[in-house]
Short mmCIF file of C-alpha atoms and ligand atoms in Angstrom, two decimals:
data_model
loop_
_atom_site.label_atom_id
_atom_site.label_comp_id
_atom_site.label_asym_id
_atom_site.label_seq_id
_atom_site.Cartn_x
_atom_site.Cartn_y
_atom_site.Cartn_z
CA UNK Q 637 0.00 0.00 0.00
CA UNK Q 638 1.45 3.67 -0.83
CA UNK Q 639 1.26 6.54 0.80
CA UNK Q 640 -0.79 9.79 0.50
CA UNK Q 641 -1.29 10.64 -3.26
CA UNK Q 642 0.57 13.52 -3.61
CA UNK Q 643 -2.44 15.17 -6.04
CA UNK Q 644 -5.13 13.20 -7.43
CA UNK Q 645 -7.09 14.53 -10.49
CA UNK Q 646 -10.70 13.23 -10.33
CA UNK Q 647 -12.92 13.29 -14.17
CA UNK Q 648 -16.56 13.36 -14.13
CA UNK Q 649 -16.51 14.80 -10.27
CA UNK Q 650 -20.27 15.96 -10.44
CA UNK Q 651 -21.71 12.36 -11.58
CA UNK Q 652 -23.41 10.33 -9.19
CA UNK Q 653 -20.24 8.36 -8.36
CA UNK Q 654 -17.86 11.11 -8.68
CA UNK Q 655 -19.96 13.01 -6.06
CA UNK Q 656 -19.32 10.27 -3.75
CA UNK Q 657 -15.33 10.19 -4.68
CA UNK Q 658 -15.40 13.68 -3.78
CA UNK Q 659 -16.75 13.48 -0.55
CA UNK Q 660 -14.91 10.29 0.00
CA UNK Q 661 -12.20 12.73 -0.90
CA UNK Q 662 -12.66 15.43 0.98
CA UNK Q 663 -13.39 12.97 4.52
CA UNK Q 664 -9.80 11.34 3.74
CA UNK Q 665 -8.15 15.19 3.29
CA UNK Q 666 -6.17 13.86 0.62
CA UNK Q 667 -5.29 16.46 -1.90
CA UNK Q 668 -7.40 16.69 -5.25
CA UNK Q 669 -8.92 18.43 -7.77
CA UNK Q 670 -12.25 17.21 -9.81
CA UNK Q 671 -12.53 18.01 -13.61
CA UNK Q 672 -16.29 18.72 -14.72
CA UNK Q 673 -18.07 19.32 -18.32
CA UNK Q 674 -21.38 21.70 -17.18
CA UNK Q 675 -20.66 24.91 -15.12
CA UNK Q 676 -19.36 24.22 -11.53
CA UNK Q 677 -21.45 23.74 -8.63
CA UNK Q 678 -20.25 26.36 -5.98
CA UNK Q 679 -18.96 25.02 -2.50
CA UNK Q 680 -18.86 21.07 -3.28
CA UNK Q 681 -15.97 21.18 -0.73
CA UNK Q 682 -13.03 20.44 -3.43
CA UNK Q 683 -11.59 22.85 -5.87
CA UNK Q 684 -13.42 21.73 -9.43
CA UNK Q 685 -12.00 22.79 -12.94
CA UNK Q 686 -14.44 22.74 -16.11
CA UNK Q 687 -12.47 21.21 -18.92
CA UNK Q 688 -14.01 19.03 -21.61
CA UNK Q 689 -12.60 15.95 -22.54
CA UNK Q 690 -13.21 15.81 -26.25
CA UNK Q 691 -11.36 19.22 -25.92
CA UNK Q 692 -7.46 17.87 -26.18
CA UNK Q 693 -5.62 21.08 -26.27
CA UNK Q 694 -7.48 21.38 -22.87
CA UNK Q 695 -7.25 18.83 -21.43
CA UNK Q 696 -3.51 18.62 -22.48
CA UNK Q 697 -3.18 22.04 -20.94
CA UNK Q 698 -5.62 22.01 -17.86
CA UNK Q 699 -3.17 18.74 -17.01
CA UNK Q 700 -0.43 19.55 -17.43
CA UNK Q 701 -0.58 22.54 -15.15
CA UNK Q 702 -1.90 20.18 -12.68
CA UNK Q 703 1.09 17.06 -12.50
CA UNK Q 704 -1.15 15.19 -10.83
CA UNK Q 705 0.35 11.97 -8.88
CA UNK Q 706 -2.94 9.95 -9.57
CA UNK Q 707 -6.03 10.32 -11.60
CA UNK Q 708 -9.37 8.82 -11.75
CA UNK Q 709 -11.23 8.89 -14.69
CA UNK Q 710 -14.81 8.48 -14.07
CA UNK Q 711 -16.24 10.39 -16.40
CA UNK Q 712 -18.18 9.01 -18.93
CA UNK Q 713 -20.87 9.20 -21.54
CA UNK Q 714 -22.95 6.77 -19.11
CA UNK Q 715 -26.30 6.10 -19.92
CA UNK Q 716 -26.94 3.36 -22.43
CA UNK Q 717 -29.44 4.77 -24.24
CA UNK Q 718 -27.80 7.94 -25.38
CA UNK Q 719 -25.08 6.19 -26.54
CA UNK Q 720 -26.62 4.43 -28.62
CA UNK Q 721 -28.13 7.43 -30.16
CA UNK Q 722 -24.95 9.05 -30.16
CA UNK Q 723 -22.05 6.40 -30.78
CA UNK Q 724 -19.79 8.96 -32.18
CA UNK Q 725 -19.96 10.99 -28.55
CA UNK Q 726 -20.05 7.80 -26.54
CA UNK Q 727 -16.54 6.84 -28.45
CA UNK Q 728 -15.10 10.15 -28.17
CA UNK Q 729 -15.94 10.81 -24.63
CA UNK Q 730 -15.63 7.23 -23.40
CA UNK Q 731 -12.45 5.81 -25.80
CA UNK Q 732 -10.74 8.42 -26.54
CA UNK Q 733 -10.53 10.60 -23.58
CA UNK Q 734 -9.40 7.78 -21.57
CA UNK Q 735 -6.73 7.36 -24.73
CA UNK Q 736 -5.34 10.49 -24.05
CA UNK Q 737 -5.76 10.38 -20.61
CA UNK Q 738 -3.41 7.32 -20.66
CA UNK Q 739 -1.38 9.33 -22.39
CA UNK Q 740 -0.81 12.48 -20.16
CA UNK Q 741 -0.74 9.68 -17.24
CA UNK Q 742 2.17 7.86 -18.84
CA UNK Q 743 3.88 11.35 -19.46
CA UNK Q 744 3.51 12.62 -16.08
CA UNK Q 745 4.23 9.12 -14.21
CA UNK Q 746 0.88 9.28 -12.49
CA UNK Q 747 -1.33 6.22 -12.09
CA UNK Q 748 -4.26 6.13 -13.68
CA UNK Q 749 -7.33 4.32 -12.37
CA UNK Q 750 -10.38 4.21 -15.09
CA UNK Q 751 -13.69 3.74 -13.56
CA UNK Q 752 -15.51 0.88 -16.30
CA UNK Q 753 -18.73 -1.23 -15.88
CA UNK Q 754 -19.99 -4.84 -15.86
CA UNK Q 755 -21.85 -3.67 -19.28
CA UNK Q 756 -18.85 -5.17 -21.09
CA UNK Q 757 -19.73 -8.71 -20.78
CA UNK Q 758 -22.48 -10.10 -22.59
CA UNK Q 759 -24.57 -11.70 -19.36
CA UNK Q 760 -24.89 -15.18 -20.89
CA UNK Q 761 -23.09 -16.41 -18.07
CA UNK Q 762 -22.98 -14.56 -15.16
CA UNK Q 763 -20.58 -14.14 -12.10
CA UNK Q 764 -17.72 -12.96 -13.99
CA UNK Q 765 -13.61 -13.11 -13.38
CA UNK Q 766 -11.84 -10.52 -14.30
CA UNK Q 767 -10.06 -12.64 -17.09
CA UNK Q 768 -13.55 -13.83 -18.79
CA UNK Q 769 -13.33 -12.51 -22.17
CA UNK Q 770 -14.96 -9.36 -23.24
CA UNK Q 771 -18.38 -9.72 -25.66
CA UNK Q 772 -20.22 -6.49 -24.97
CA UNK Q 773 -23.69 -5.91 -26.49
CA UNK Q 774 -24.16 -2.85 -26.62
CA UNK Q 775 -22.59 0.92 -27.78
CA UNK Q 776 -21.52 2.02 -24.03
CA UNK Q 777 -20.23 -1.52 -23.70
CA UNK Q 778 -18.23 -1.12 -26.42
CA UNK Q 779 -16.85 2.32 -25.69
CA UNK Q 780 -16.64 1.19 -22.48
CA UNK Q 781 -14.13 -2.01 -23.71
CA UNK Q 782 -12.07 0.88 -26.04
CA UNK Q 783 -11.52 2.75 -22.72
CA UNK Q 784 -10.09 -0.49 -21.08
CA UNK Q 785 -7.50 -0.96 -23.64
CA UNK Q 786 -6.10 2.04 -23.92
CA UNK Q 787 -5.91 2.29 -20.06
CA UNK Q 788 -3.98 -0.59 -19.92
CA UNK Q 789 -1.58 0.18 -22.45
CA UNK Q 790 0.06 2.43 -19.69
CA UNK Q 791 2.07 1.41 -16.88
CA UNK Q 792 0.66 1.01 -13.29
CA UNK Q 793 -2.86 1.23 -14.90
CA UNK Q 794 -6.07 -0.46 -13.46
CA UNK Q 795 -9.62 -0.78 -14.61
CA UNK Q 796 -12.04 -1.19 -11.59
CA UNK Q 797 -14.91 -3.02 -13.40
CA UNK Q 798 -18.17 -1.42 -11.33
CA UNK Q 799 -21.15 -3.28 -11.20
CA UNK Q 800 -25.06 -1.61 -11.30
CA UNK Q 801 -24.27 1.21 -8.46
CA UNK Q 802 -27.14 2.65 -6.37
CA UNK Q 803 -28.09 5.24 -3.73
CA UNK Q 804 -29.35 8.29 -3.43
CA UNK Q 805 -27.70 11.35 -5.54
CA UNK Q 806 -25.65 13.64 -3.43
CA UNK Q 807 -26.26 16.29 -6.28
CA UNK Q 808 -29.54 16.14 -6.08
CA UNK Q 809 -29.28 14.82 -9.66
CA UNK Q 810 -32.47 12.39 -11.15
CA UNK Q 811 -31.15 8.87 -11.03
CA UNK Q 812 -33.15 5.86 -11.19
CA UNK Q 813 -32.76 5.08 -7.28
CA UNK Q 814 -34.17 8.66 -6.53
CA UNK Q 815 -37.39 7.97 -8.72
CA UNK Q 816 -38.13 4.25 -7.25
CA UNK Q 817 -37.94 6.32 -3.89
CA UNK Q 818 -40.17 9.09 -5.30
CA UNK Q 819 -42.90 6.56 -6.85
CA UNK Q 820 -42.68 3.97 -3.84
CA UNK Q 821 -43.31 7.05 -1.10
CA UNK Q 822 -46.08 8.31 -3.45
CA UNK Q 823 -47.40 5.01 -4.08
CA UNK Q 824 -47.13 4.89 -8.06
CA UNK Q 825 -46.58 2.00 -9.76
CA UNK Q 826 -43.32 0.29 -10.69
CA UNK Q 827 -42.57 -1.71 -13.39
CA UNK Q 828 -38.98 -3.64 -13.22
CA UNK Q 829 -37.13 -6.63 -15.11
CA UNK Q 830 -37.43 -9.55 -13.43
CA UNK Q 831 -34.92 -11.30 -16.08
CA UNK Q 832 -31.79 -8.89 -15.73
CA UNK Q 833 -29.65 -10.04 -12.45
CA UNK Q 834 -26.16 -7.78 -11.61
CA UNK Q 835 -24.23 -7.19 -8.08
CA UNK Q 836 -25.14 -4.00 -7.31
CA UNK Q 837 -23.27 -2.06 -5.18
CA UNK Q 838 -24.04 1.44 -3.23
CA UNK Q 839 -22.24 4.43 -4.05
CA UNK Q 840 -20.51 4.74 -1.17
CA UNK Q 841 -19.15 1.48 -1.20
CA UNK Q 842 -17.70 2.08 -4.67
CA UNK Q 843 -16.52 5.23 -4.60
CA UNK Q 844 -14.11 4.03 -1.05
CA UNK Q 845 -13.33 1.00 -2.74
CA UNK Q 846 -12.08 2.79 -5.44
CA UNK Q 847 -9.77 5.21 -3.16
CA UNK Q 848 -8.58 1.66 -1.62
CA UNK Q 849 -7.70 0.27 -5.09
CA UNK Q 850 -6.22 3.60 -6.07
CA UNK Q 851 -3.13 3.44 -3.85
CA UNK Q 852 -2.80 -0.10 -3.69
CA UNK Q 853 -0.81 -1.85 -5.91
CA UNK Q 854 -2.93 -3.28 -8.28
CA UNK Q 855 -2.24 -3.56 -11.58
CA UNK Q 856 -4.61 -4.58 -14.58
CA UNK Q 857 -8.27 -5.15 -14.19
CA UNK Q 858 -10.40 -5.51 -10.67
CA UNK Q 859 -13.66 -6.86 -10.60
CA UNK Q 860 -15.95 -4.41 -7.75
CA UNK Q 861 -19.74 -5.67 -6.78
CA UNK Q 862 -22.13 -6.00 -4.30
CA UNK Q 863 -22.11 -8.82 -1.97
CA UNK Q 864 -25.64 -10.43 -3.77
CA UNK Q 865 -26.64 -11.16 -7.45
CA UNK Q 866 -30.12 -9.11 -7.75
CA UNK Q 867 -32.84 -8.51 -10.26
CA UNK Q 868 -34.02 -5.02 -10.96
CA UNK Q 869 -37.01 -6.63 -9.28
CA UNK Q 870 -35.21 -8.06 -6.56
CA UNK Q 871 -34.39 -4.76 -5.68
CA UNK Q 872 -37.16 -2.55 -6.15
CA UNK Q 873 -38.87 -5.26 -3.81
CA UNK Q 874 -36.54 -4.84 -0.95
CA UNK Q 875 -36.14 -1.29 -1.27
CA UNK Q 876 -40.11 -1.23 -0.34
CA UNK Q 877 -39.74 -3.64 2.35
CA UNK Q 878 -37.33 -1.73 3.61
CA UNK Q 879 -39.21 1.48 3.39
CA UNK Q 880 -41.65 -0.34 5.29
CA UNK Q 881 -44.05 -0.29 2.43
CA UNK Q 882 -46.04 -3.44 3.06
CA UNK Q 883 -48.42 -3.62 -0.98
CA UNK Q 884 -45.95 -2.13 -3.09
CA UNK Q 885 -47.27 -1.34 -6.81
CA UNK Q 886 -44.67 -3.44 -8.47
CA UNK Q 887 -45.14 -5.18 -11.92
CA UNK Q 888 -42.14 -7.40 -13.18
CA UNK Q 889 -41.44 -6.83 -16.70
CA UNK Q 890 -38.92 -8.73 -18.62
CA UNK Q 891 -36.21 -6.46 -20.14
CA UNK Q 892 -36.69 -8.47 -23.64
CA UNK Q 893 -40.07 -6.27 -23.71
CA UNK Q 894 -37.62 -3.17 -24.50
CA UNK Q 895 -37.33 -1.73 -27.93
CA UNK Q 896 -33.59 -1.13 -28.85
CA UNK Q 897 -30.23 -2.25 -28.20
CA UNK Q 898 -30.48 -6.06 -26.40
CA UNK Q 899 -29.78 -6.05 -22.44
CA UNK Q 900 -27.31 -8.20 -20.97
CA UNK Q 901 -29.17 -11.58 -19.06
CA UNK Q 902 -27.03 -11.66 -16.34
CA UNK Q 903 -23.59 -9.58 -15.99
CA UNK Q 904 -22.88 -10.51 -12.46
CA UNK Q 905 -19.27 -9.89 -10.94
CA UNK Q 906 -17.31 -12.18 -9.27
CA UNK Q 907 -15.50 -9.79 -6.38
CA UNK Q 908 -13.18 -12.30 -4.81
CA UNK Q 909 -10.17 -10.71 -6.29
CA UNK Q 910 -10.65 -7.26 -4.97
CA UNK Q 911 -12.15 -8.92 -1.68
CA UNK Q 912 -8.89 -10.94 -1.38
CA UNK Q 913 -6.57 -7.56 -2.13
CA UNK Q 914 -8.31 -5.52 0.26
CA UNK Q 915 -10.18 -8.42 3.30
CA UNK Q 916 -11.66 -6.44 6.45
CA UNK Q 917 -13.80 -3.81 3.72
CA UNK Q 918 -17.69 -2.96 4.58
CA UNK Q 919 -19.40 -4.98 1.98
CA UNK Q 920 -22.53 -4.90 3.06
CA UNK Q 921 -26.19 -7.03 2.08
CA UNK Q 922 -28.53 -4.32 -0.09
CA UNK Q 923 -30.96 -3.38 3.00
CA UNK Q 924 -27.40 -2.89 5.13
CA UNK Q 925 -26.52 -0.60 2.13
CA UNK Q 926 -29.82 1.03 2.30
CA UNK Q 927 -28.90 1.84 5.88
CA UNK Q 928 -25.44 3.92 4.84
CA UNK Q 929 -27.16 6.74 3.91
CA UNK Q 930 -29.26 7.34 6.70
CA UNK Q 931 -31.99 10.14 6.22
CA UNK Q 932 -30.31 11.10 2.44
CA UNK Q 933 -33.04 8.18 1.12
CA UNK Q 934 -36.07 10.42 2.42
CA UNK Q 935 -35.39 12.90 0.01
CA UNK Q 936 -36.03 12.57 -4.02
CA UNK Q 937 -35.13 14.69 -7.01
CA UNK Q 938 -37.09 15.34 -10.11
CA UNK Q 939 -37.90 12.14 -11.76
CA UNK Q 940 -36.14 9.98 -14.01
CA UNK Q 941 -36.82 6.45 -16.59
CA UNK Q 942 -36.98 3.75 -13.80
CA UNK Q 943 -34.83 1.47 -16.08
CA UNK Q 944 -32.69 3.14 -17.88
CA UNK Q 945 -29.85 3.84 -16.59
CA UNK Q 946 -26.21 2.15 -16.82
N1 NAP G 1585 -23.97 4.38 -12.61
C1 NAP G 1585 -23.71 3.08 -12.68
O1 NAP G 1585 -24.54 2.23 -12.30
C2 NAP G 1585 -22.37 2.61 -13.18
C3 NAP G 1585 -22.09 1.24 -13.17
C4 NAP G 1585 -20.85 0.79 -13.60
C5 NAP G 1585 -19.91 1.71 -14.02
N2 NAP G 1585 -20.21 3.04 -14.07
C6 NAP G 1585 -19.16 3.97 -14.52
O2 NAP G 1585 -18.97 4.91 -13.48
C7 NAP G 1585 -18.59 6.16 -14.02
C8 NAP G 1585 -19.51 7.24 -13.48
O3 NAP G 1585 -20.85 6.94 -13.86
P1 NAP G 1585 -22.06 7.83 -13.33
O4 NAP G 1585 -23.26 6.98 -13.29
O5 NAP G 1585 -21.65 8.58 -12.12
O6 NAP G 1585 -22.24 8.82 -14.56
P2 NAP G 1585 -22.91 10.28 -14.59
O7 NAP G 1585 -23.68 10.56 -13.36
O8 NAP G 1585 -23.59 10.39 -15.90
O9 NAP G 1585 -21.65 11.25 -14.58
C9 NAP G 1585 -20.82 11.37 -15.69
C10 NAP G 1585 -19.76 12.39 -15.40
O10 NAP G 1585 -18.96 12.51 -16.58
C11 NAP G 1585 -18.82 13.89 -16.90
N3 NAP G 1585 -18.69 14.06 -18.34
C12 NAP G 1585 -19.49 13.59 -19.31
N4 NAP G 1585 -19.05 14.03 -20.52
C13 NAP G 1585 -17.93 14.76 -20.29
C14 NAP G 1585 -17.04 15.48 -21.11
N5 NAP G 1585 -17.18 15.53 -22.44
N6 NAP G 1585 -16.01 16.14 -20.52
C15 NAP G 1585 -15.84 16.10 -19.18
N7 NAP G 1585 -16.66 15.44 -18.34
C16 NAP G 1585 -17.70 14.78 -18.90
C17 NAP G 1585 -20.10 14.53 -16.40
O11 NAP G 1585 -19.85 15.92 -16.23
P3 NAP G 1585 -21.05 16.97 -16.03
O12 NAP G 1585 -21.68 16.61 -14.71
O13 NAP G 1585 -20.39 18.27 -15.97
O14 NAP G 1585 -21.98 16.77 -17.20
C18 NAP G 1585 -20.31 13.79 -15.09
O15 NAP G 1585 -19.53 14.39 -14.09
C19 NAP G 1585 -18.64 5.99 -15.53
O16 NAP G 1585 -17.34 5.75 -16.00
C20 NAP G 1585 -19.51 4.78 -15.75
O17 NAP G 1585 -19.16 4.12 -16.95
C21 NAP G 1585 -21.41 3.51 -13.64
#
């Protein structure tokens, strides 16, 4: 295990997981600076810098200036559905800003940790090792597996593979947990696949897991999920029960019902590496998970598509 980063440089540090780095961030007081595409949010606690990624002269500048020690890039052209209206954007922001990335990380001796997703596997079979081979079905899948590659053409790279994340938005950003919240507490129906199982894992969870992982020394790729394989169902069901909502408007759907690109069956992760690396972390059941946040699940953004998201 190293020592203090010296600077890191976090990418896409007002998503919903790079909210949670941040804070993560800001609790461990370890220097850093978050990158960020829309106008900055004032007082998120750490200094943020707007530079676009499909901007290189930018970013080659903005990092230049910066030297940082370690970087994690977890920004990303995320939700499925937009890129796959927009592959060109979805390779640009997801491939090749990690390419150059790599690049600027390689020049400046910094490790680079890219934030990618359990979308690259195919789900026809499930509880995957970090050497299964790649088959992704979709466009984010495949910008996603571009990303990976050019990562780990750089020294001291790794790829933390993340698996459905959940929780409530820090931002107060829309995200699909925030809207099963909304629609359970004001008793409107849910629909949710019954036939699409991951490992998902709460934000929090990741976003420490990824700090851990960041200044270990772990190189290559590192599977990250949830302690239990879980249908969309599955967890819209004990999100209710936890909520103490006893007849919970919830119809199963199965996600072959969906017009568009096809949705992985099953793209559970097998942890045991990362468990193994790190033994002694929180990895809690869902309704533990549920617990993390305290209060922060009483309170719901706008709404957003239930089933959407990555
Ligand atoms: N959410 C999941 O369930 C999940 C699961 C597995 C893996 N992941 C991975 O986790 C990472 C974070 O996902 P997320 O759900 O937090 O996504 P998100 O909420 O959509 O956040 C994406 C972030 O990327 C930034 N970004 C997008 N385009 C950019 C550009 N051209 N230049 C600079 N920044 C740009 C956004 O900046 P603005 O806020 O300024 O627009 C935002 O901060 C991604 O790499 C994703 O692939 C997510």
């Amino acid at each position: 295990m190293s020592d203090v980063p010296r600077l890191v440089l976090l990418t896409g540090a007002t998503g919903h997981l790079g909210s949670y780095v941040r804070r993560e961030l800001i609790r461990l007081g370890w220097p850093a600076i978050g990158w960020t595409k829309s106008p900055i949010l004032t007082d998120v606690g750490l200094r943020l810098e707007r530079v676009d990624l499909t901007q290189r002269k930018l970013v080659v500048e903005a990092c230049r200036a910066l030297s940082p020690s370690h970087i994690i890039h977890a920004a990303a052209l995320a939700n499925a559905l937009t890129c796959a209206r927009e592959p060109e954007q979805a390779f640009k922001i997801n491939a090749q800003s990690t390419q150059l990335l790599a690049e600027l990380a390689k020049a400046a001796k910094a490790r680079l940790l890219l934030v990618s997703t359990d979308l690259v596997f195919n789900g026809e079979q499930g509880n995957y090792q970090e050497r299964d081979p790649v088959s992704p079905l979709s466009v984010y899948g495949r910008s996603k597996v571009g990303a990976e590659e050019a990562a780990l053409s750089v020294p001291r790279a790794v790829v933390v593979r993340l698996s459905l994340l959940f929780g409530p938005d820090l931002d107060g950003r829309p995200y699909f947990f925030d809207e099963q919240l909304r629609a359970l507490r004001e008793r409107r129906p849910l629909t949710l696949f019954h036939d699409e199982w991951r490992t998902p894992l709460h934000l929090a969870i990741a976003s420490r897991a990824l700090l851990d992982v960041l200044v270990s020394d772990w190189e290559g790729i590192l599977h990250v999920g949830g302690a239990e394989r879980l249908s969309r169902l599955d967890m819209g069901l004990r999100l209710a029960r936890h909520l103490g909502h006893a007849d919970p408007i919830i119809d199963a759907c199965s996600r072959m019902t969906l017009p568009g690109e096809p949705r992985p069956r099953d793209t559970s992760l097998d942890s045991s590496r990362w468990r193994k690396l790190l033994p002694g972390k929180p990895w809690p059941l869902f309704e533990e998970a549920l617990e993390l946040e305290g209060a922060g699940i009483g309170q719901t953004p706008e709404s957003a598509p239930g089933q959407a998201g990555p």
